[in-house]
């Protein structure tokens, strides 16, 4: 039966349903179907984001905490390193 479900999902191009349907709580048929489809959409969006990041060929993930702060960096007079890291300037 599980193999049949996988094959049907493949035909319908539902990439994740066969893997997650057992994890969705069943209270009512409507609720189950809704939860199942929401999870399919969430996993598709996650895979899409990963695919697009890979396609963009970013070298590495970067964060401000790992950034090498050198003396050559010049900030505007009203902005400090702490302001930059806290993103307060966006407000």
Coordinates of N, CA and C in Angstrom, one line a residue:
X1 N 0.8 -1.2 0.0 CA 0.0 0.0 0.0 C 0.9 1.3 0.0
X2 N 1.9 1.3 0.9 CA 2.8 2.5 0.9 C 3.5 2.7 -0.4
X3 N 3.9 1.6 -1.1 CA 4.5 1.8 -2.4 C 3.5 2.3 -3.4
X4 N 2.2 1.9 -3.3 CA 1.2 2.4 -4.2 C 1.0 3.9 -4.0
X5 N 1.0 4.3 -2.8 CA 0.9 5.8 -2.4 C 2.0 6.5 -3.0
X6 N 3.3 6.0 -2.9 CA 4.4 6.7 -3.5 C 4.3 6.8 -5.0
X7 N 3.8 5.8 -5.6 CA 3.7 5.8 -7.1 C 2.6 6.8 -7.5
X8 N 1.5 6.9 -6.8 CA 0.4 7.8 -7.1 C 0.9 9.3 -6.9
X9 N 1.6 9.5 -5.8 CA 2.2 10.8 -5.5 C 3.2 11.2 -6.6
X10 N 3.9 10.3 -7.1 CA 4.9 10.6 -8.2 C 4.1 11.0 -9.4
X11 N 3.1 10.3 -9.8 CA 2.3 10.6 -10.9 C 1.6 12.0 -10.8
X12 N 1.2 12.3 -9.6 CA 0.6 13.6 -9.4 C 1.6 14.7 -9.1
X13 N 2.8 14.4 -9.1 CA 3.9 15.3 -8.8 C 3.8 15.9 -7.4
X14 N 3.4 15.1 -6.4 CA 3.4 15.5 -5.0 C 4.6 14.9 -4.4
X15 N 5.7 15.7 -4.4 CA 7.0 15.2 -4.0 C 7.1 14.8 -2.5
X16 N 6.3 15.4 -1.6 CA 6.5 15.1 -0.2 C 5.4 14.4 0.5
X17 N 4.2 14.3 -0.1 CA 3.0 13.7 0.5 C 3.3 12.3 1.0
X18 N 3.9 11.5 0.2 CA 4.1 10.1 0.5 C 5.1 10.0 1.7
X19 N 5.9 10.9 2.0 CA 6.9 10.9 3.1 C 6.3 11.4 4.4
X20 N 5.3 12.3 4.3 CA 4.8 13.0 5.5 C 3.4 12.6 5.9
X21 N 2.6 11.9 5.1 CA 1.2 11.7 5.4 C 1.0 11.0 6.7
X22 N 1.9 10.2 7.1 CA 1.7 9.5 8.4 C 2.0 10.4 9.6
X23 N 2.6 11.5 9.4 CA 2.9 12.4 10.5 C 1.8 13.4 10.7
X24 N 0.9 13.6 9.8 CA -0.2 14.5 9.9 C -1.3 14.0 10.8
X25 N -1.7 14.7 11.9 CA -2.7 14.2 12.8 C -4.1 14.1 12.0
X26 N -4.8 13.1 12.3 CA -6.1 12.9 11.7 C -7.2 13.1 12.7
X27 N -7.9 14.3 12.5 CA -9.0 14.6 13.4 C -10.3 14.5 12.5
X28 N -10.2 15.2 11.4 CA -11.3 15.1 10.4 C -10.7 14.9 9.0
X29 N -11.4 14.4 8.1 CA -10.8 14.3 6.7 C -10.4 15.7 6.1
X30 N -11.2 16.7 6.4 CA -10.9 18.0 5.9 C -9.6 18.6 6.5
X31 N -9.5 18.4 7.8 CA -8.3 18.9 8.5 C -7.1 18.1 8.1
X32 N -7.2 16.8 7.9 CA -6.1 16.0 7.5 C -5.6 16.4 6.1
X33 N -6.5 16.6 5.1 CA -6.2 17.0 3.8 C -5.5 18.4 3.8
X34 N -6.1 19.3 4.6 CA -5.6 20.6 4.7 C -4.1 20.6 5.2
X35 N -3.9 19.9 6.3 CA -2.6 19.7 6.9 C -1.6 19.1 6.0
X36 N -2.0 18.1 5.2 CA -1.2 17.4 4.3 C -0.7 18.3 3.2
X37 N -1.7 19.1 2.6 CA -1.4 20.0 1.5 C -0.5 21.2 2.0
X38 N -0.8 21.7 3.2 CA 0.0 22.7 3.7 C 1.5 22.3 3.9
X39 N 1.7 21.1 4.4 CA 3.0 20.5 4.5 C 3.7 20.3 3.2
X40 N 3.0 19.9 2.2 CA 3.5 19.8 0.8 C 4.0 21.1 0.3
X41 N 3.2 22.2 0.5 CA 3.6 23.5 0.1 C 4.8 24.0 0.9
X42 N 4.8 23.8 2.2 CA 5.9 24.3 3.0 C 7.2 23.6 2.6
X43 N 7.2 22.3 2.3 CA 8.4 21.6 1.9 C 8.8 22.0 0.5
X44 N 7.9 22.2 -0.4 CA 8.2 22.7 -1.7 C 8.9 24.1 -1.6
X45 N 8.4 25.0 -0.8 CA 9.0 26.3 -0.7 C 10.4 26.2 -0.1
X46 N 10.6 25.3 0.9 CA 11.9 25.1 1.5 C 12.9 24.6 0.4
X47 N 12.4 23.6 -0.3 CA 13.3 23.0 -1.4 C 13.6 24.1 -2.5
X48 N 12.6 24.9 -2.8 CA 12.8 25.9 -3.8 C 13.9 26.9 -3.3
X49 N 13.8 27.4 -2.1 CA 14.8 28.3 -1.5 C 16.2 27.7 -1.6
X50 N 16.3 26.5 -1.2 CA 17.6 25.8 -1.2 C 18.1 25.7 -2.7
X51 N 17.2 25.4 -3.6 CA 17.6 25.3 -5.0 C 18.0 26.6 -5.6
X52 N 17.3 27.7 -5.2 CA 17.7 29.0 -5.7 C 19.0 29.5 -5.1
X53 N 19.2 29.2 -3.9 CA 20.5 29.6 -3.2 C 21.6 28.9 -3.9
X54 N 21.4 27.6 -4.2 CA 22.5 26.8 -4.9 C 22.7 27.4 -6.3
X55 N 21.6 27.7 -7.0 CA 21.7 28.2 -8.3 C 22.4 29.6 -8.4
X56 N 22.3 30.4 -7.3 CA 22.9 31.7 -7.2 C 24.4 31.5 -7.0
X57 N 24.9 30.3 -6.7 CA 26.3 30.0 -6.5 C 27.0 30.9 -5.4
X58 N 26.2 31.1 -4.3 CA 26.8 31.9 -3.2 C 28.0 31.0 -2.7
X59 N 29.1 31.6 -2.3 CA 30.2 30.9 -1.8 C 30.0 30.2 -0.5
X60 N 29.6 31.0 0.5 CA 29.4 30.5 1.8 C 28.3 31.4 2.5
X61 N 27.7 30.8 3.5 CA 26.8 31.6 4.3 C 27.6 32.6 5.1
X62 N 27.2 33.8 5.2 CA 27.9 34.8 6.0 C 27.0 35.4 7.0
X63 N 27.5 35.8 8.1 CA 26.8 36.5 9.1 C 27.7 37.6 9.7
X64 N 27.1 38.6 10.3 CA 27.8 39.7 10.9 C 28.7 39.3 12.0
X65 N 28.3 38.2 12.7 CA 29.1 37.7 13.8 C 30.5 37.1 13.4
X66 N 30.5 36.6 12.2 CA 31.7 36.0 11.6 C 32.6 37.0 10.8
X67 N 32.0 38.2 10.6 CA 32.7 39.2 9.8 C 34.0 39.7 10.4
X68 N 35.0 39.8 9.6 CA 36.3 40.4 10.1 C 36.2 41.9 10.1
X69 N 36.1 42.5 11.3 CA 36.0 43.9 11.4 C 37.4 44.5 11.4
X70 N 37.8 45.2 10.4 CA 39.1 45.8 10.3 C 39.0 47.3 10.4
X71 N 40.2 47.9 10.6 CA 40.2 49.4 10.7 C 39.9 50.1 9.4
X72 N 40.0 49.4 8.3 CA 39.7 50.1 7.0 C 38.3 50.4 6.8
X73 N 37.4 49.7 7.6 CA 36.0 50.0 7.5 C 35.6 51.4 8.0
X74 N 34.9 52.1 7.2 CA 34.4 53.4 7.6 C 32.9 53.4 7.7
X75 N 32.4 53.8 8.8 CA 30.9 53.9 9.0 C 30.6 55.4 9.0
X76 N 29.3 55.7 8.6 CA 28.9 57.0 8.7 C 28.9 57.5 10.1
X77 N 29.1 58.8 10.4 CA 29.3 59.2 11.8 C 28.1 58.8 12.7
X78 N 26.9 58.7 12.2 CA 25.8 58.3 13.1 C 25.6 56.8 13.3
X79 N 26.5 56.0 12.7 CA 26.3 54.5 12.7 C 27.5 53.9 13.3
X80 N 27.3 53.0 14.3 CA 28.4 52.3 14.9 C 28.3 50.8 14.5
X81 N 29.3 50.0 14.9 CA 29.3 48.6 14.6 C 28.1 47.9 15.3
X82 N 27.8 48.3 16.5 CA 26.7 47.8 17.3 C 25.4 48.1 16.6
X83 N 25.2 49.3 16.1 CA 24.0 49.7 15.4 C 23.8 48.9 14.1
X84 N 24.9 48.6 13.4 CA 24.8 47.8 12.3 C 24.4 46.4 12.6
X85 N 25.0 45.8 13.6 CA 24.6 44.4 14.0 C 23.2 44.3 14.5
X86 N 22.7 45.4 15.2 CA 21.4 45.3 15.8 C 20.3 45.6 14.7
X87 N 20.7 46.2 13.6 CA 19.8 46.6 12.5 C 18.9 47.7 12.9
X88 N 19.2 48.5 13.9 CA 18.4 49.6 14.3 C 18.3 50.7 13.3
X89 N 19.3 50.8 12.4 CA 19.3 51.9 11.4 C 18.1 51.7 10.4
X90 N 17.6 50.5 10.3 CA 16.5 50.2 9.4 C 15.2 51.0 9.8
X91 N 15.0 51.1 11.1 CA 13.8 51.9 11.5 C 13.8 53.3 11.1

